[in-house]
PDB file of C-alpha atoms in Angstrom:
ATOM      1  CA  UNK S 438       0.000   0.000   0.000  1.00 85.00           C
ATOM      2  CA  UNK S 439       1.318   3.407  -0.677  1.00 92.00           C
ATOM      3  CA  UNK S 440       0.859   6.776   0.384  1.00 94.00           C
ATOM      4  CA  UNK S 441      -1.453   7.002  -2.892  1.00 94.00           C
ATOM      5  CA  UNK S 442      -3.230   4.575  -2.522  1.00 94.00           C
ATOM      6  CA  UNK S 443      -4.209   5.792   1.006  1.00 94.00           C
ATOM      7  CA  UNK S 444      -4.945   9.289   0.099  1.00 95.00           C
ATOM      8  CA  UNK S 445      -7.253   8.012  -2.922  1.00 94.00           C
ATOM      9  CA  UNK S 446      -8.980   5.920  -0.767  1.00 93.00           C
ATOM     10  CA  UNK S 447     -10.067   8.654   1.829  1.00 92.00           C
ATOM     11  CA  UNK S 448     -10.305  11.292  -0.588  1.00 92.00           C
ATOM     12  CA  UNK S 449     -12.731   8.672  -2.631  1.00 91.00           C
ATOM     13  CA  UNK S 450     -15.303   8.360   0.637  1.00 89.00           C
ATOM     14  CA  UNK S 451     -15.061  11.663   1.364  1.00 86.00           C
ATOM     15  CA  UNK S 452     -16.124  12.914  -1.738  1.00 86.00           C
ATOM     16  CA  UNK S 453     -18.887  10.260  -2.054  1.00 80.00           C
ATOM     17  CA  UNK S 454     -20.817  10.294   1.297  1.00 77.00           C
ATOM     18  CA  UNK S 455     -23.068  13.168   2.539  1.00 68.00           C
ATOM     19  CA  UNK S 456     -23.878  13.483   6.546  1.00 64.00           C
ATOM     20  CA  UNK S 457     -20.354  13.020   8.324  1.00 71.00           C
ATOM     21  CA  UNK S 458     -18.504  10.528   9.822  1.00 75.00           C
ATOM     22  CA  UNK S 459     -20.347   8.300  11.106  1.00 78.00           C
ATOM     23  CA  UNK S 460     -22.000   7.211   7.227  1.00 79.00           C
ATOM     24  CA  UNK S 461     -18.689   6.596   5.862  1.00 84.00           C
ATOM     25  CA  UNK S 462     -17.813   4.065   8.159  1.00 85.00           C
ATOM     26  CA  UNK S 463     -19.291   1.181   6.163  1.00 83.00           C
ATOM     27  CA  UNK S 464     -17.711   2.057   3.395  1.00 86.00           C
ATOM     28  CA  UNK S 465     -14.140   3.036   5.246  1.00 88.00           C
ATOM     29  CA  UNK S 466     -14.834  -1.138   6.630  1.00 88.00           C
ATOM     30  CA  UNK S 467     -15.598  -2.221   3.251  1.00 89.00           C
ATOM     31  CA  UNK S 468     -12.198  -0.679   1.883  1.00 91.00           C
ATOM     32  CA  UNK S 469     -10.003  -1.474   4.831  1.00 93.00           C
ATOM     33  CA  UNK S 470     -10.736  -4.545   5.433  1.00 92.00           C
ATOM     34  CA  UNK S 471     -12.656  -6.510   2.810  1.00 91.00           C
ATOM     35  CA  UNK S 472     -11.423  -5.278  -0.456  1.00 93.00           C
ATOM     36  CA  UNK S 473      -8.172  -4.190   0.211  1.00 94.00           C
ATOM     37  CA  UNK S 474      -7.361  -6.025   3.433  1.00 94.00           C
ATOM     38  CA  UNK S 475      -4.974  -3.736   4.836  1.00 94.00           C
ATOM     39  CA  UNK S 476      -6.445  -4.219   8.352  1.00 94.00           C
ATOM     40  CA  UNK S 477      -8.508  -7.305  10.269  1.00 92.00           C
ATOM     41  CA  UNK S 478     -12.281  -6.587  11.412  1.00 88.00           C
ATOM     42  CA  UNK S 479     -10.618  -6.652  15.404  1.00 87.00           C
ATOM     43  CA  UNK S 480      -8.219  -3.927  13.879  1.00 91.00           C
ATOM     44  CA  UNK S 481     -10.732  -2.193  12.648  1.00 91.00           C
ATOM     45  CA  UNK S 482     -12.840  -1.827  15.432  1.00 88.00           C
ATOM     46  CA  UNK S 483     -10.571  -1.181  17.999  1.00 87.00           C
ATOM     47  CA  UNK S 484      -9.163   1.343  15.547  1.00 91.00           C
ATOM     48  CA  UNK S 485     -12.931   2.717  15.711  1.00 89.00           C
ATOM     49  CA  UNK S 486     -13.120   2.857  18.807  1.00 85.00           C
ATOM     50  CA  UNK S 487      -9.729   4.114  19.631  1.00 86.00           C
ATOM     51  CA  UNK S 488     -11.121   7.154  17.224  1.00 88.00           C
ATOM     52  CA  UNK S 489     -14.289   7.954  19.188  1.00 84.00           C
ATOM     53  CA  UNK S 490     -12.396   8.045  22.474  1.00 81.00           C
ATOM     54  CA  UNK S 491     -11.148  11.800  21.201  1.00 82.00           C
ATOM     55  CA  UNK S 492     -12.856  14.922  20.675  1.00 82.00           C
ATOM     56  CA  UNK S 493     -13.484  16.217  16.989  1.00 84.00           C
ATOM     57  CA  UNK S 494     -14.805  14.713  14.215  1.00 87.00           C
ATOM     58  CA  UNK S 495     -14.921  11.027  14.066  1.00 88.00           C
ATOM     59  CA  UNK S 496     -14.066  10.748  10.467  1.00 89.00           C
ATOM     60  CA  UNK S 497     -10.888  12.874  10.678  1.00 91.00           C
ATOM     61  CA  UNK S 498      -9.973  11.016  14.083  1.00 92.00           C
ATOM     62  CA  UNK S 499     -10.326   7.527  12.583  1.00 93.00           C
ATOM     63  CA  UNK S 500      -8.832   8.676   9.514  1.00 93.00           C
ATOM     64  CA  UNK S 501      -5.433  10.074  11.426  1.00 94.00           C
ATOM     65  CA  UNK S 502      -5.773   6.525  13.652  1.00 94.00           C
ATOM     66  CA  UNK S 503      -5.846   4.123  10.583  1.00 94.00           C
ATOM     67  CA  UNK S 504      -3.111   6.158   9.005  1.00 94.00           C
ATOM     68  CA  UNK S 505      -1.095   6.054  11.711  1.00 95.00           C
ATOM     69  CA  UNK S 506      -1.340   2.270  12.717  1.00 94.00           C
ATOM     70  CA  UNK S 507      -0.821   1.687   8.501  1.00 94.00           C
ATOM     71  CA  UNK S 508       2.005   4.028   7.822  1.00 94.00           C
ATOM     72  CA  UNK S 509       2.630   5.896  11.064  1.00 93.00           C
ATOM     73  CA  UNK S 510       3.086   9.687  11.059  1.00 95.00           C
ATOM     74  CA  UNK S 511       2.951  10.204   7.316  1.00 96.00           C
ATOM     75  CA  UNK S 512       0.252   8.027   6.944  1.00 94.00           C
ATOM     76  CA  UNK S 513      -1.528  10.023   9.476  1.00 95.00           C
ATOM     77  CA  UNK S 514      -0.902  13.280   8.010  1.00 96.00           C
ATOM     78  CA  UNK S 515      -1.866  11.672   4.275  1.00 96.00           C
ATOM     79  CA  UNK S 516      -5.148  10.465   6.002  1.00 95.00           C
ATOM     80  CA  UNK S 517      -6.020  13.544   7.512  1.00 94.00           C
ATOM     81  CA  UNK S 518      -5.894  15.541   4.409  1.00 95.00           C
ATOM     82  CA  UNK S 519      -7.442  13.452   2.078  1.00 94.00           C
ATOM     83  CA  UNK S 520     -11.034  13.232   4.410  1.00 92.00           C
ATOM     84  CA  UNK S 521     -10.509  16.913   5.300  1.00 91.00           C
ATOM     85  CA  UNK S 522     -10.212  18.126   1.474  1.00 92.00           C
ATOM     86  CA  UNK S 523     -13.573  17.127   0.012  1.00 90.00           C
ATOM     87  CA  UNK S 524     -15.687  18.761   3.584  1.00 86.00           C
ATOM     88  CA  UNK S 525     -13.433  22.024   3.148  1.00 88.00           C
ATOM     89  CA  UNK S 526     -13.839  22.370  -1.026  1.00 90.00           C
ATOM     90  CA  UNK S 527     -17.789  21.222  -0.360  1.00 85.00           C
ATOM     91  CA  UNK S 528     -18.439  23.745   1.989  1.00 84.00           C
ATOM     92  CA  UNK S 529     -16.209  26.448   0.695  1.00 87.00           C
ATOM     93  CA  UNK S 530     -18.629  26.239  -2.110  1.00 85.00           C
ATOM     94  CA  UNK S 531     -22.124  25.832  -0.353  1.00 81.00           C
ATOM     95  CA  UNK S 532     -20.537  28.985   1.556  1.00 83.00           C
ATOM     96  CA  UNK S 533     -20.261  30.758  -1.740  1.00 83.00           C
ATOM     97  CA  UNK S 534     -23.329  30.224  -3.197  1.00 80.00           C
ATOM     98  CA  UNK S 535     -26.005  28.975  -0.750  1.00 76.00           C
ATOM     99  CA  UNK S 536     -26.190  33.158   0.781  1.00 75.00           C
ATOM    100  CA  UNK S 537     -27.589  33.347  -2.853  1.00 79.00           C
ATOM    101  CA  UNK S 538     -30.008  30.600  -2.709  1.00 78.00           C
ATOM    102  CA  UNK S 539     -31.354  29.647   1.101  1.00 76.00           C
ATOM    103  CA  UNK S 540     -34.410  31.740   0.574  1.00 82.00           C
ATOM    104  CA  UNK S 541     -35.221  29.484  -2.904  1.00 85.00           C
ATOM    105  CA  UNK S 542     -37.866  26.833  -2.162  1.00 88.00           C
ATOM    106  CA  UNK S 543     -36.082  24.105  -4.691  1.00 86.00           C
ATOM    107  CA  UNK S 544     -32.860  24.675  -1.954  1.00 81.00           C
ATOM    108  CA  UNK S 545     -35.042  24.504   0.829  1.00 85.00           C
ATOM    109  CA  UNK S 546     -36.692  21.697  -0.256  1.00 88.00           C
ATOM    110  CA  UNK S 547     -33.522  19.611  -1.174  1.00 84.00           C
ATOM    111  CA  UNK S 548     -32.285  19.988   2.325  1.00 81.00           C
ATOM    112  CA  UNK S 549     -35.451  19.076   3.930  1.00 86.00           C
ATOM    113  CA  UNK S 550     -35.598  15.687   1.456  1.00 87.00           C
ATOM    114  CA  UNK S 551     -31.892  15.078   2.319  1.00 84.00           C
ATOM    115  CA  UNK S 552     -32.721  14.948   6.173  1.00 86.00           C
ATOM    116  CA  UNK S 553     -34.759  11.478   6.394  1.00 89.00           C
ATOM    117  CA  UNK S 554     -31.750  10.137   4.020  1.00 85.00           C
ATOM    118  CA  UNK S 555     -29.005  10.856   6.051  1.00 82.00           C
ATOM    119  CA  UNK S 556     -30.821   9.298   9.291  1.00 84.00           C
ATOM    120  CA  UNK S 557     -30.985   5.991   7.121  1.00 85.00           C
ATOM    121  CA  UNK S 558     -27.476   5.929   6.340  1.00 80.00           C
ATOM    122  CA  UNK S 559     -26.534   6.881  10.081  1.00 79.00           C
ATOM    123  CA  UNK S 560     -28.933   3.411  11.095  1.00 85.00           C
ATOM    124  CA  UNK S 561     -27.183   1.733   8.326  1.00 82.00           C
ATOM    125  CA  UNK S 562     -23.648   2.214   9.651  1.00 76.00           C
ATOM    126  CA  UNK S 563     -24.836   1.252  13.542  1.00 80.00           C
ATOM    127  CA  UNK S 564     -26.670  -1.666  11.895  1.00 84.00           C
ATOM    128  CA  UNK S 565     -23.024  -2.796   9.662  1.00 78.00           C
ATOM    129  CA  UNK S 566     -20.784  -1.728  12.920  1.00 77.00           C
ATOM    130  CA  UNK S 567     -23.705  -4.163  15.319  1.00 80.00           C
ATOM    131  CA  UNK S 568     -23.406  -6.825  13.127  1.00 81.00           C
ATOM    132  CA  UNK S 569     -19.898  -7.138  12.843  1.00 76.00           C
ATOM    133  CA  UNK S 570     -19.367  -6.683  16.669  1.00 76.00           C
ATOM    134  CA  UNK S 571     -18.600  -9.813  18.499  1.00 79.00           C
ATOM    135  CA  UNK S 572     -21.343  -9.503  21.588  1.00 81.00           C
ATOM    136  CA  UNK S 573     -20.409 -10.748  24.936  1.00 84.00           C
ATOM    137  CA  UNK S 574     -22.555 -11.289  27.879  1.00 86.00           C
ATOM    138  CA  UNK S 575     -20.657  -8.404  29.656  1.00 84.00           C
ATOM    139  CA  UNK S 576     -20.491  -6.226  26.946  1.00 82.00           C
ATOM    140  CA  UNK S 577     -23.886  -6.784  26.810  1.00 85.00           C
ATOM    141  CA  UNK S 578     -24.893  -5.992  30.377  1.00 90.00           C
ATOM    142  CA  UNK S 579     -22.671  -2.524  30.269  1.00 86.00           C
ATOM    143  CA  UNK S 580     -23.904  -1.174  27.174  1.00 85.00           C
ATOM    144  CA  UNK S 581     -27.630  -2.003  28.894  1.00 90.00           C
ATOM    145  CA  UNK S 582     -26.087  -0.204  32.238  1.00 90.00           C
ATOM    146  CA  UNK S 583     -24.704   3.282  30.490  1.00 89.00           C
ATOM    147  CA  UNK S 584     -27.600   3.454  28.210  1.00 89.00           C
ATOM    148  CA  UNK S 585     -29.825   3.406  31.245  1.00 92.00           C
ATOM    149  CA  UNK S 586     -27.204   5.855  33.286  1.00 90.00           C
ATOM    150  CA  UNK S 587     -28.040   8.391  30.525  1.00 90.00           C
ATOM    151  CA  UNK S 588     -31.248   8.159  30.056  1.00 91.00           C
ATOM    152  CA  UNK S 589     -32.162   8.097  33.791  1.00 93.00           C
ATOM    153  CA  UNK S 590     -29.596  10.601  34.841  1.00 91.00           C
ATOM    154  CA  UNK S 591     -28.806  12.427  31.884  1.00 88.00           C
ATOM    155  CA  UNK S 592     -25.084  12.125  33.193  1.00 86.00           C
ATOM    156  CA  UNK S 593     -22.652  14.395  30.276  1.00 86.00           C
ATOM    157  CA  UNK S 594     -22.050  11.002  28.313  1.00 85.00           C
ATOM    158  CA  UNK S 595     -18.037  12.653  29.022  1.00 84.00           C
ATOM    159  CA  UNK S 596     -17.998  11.208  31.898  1.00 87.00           C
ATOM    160  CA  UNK S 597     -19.281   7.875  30.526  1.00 87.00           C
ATOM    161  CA  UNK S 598     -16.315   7.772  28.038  1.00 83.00           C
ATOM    162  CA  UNK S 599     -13.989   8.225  30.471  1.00 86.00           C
ATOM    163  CA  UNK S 600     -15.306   5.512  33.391  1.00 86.00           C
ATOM    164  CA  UNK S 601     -15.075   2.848  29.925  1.00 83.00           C
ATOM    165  CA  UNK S 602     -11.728   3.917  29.333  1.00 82.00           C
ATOM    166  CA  UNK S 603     -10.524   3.889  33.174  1.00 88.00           C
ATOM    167  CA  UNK S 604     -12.145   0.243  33.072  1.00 84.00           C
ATOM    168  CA  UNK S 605     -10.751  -0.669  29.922  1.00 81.00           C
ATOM    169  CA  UNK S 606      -7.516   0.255  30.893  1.00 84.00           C
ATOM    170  CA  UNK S 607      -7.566  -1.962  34.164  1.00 86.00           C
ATOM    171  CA  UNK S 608      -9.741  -4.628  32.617  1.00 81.00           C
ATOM    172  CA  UNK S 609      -6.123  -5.134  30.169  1.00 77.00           C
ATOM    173  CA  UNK S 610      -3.889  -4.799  32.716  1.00 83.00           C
ATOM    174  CA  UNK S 611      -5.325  -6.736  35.009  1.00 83.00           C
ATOM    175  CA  UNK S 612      -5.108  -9.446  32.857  1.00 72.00           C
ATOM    176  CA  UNK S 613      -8.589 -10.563  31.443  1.00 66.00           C
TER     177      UNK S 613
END
């Protein structure tokens, strides 16, 4: 794989999928790991989830981890700017023009459609990430217990985040 090859590949998604990160990350699995297998499903997910530990934007986040565990710094940087690119030229243009157009009913009209479509693809890429996942009792039972934590709460899901990765943390090094 070369630097390329890994720019073309980001840049390709980026410029292909409408309503952020979290739609392209069926088609950043079907890339990564089951056409080009540069990475293993377990890669991939901990990759994944290694990404939504940090703050920002989960496509740039996965994009710099992926890079990095494939080519290390360079690979990150490479990453980085290929997903960034096709956001920053997309809405450098919408910028431009839409000031000209929001109060036009076809505009108005193509955002409103474009709202129940990008809700799909978001269920679609929890749907491909769920059925990948390999469920555990346990992993069962805490995803049950933090849902509930929020909901009943409403607890800054922050702090949720950061318990999981204190427990994580020990849970490895404790030896399990």
């Amino acid at each position: 794989m070369s630097y390329i090859d890994l720019f073309w590949v980001f840049l390709k998604i980026g410029w292909l999928t409408l309503g952020g990160g979290y739609v392209m990350i069926p088609l950043f699995m079907e890339e990564f790991v089951k056409k080009r297998k540069w990475v293993t499903q377990d890669e991939f997910l901990e990759t994944l989830t290694l990404a939504q530990l940090f703050p920002g934007p989960i496509a740039l986040n996965f994009a710099v981890a992926i890079g990095y565990r494939l080519k290390r710094l360079k690979g990150a940087l490479v990453s980085a700017t290929a997903v960034i690119l096709p956001s920053f030229v997309s809405i450098l243009v919408i910028a431009i023009f839409f000031l000209r157009f929001e109060e036009n009913k076809f505009v108005q009209g193509l955002f409103y459609g474009l709202r129940p479509a990008i809700a799909g693809l978001m269920v679609f890429s929890i749907y491909e990430i769920l059925s990948k996942y390999k469920f555990t009792y346990i992993k069962i039972i805490i995803a049950i217990l933090f849902t509930l934590v929020l909901i009943l709460f409403k607890l800054n899901p922050v702090y949720i985040i950061i318990l999981a990765l204190i427990g994580s943390i020990l849970w490895v090094y404790t030896g399990h």
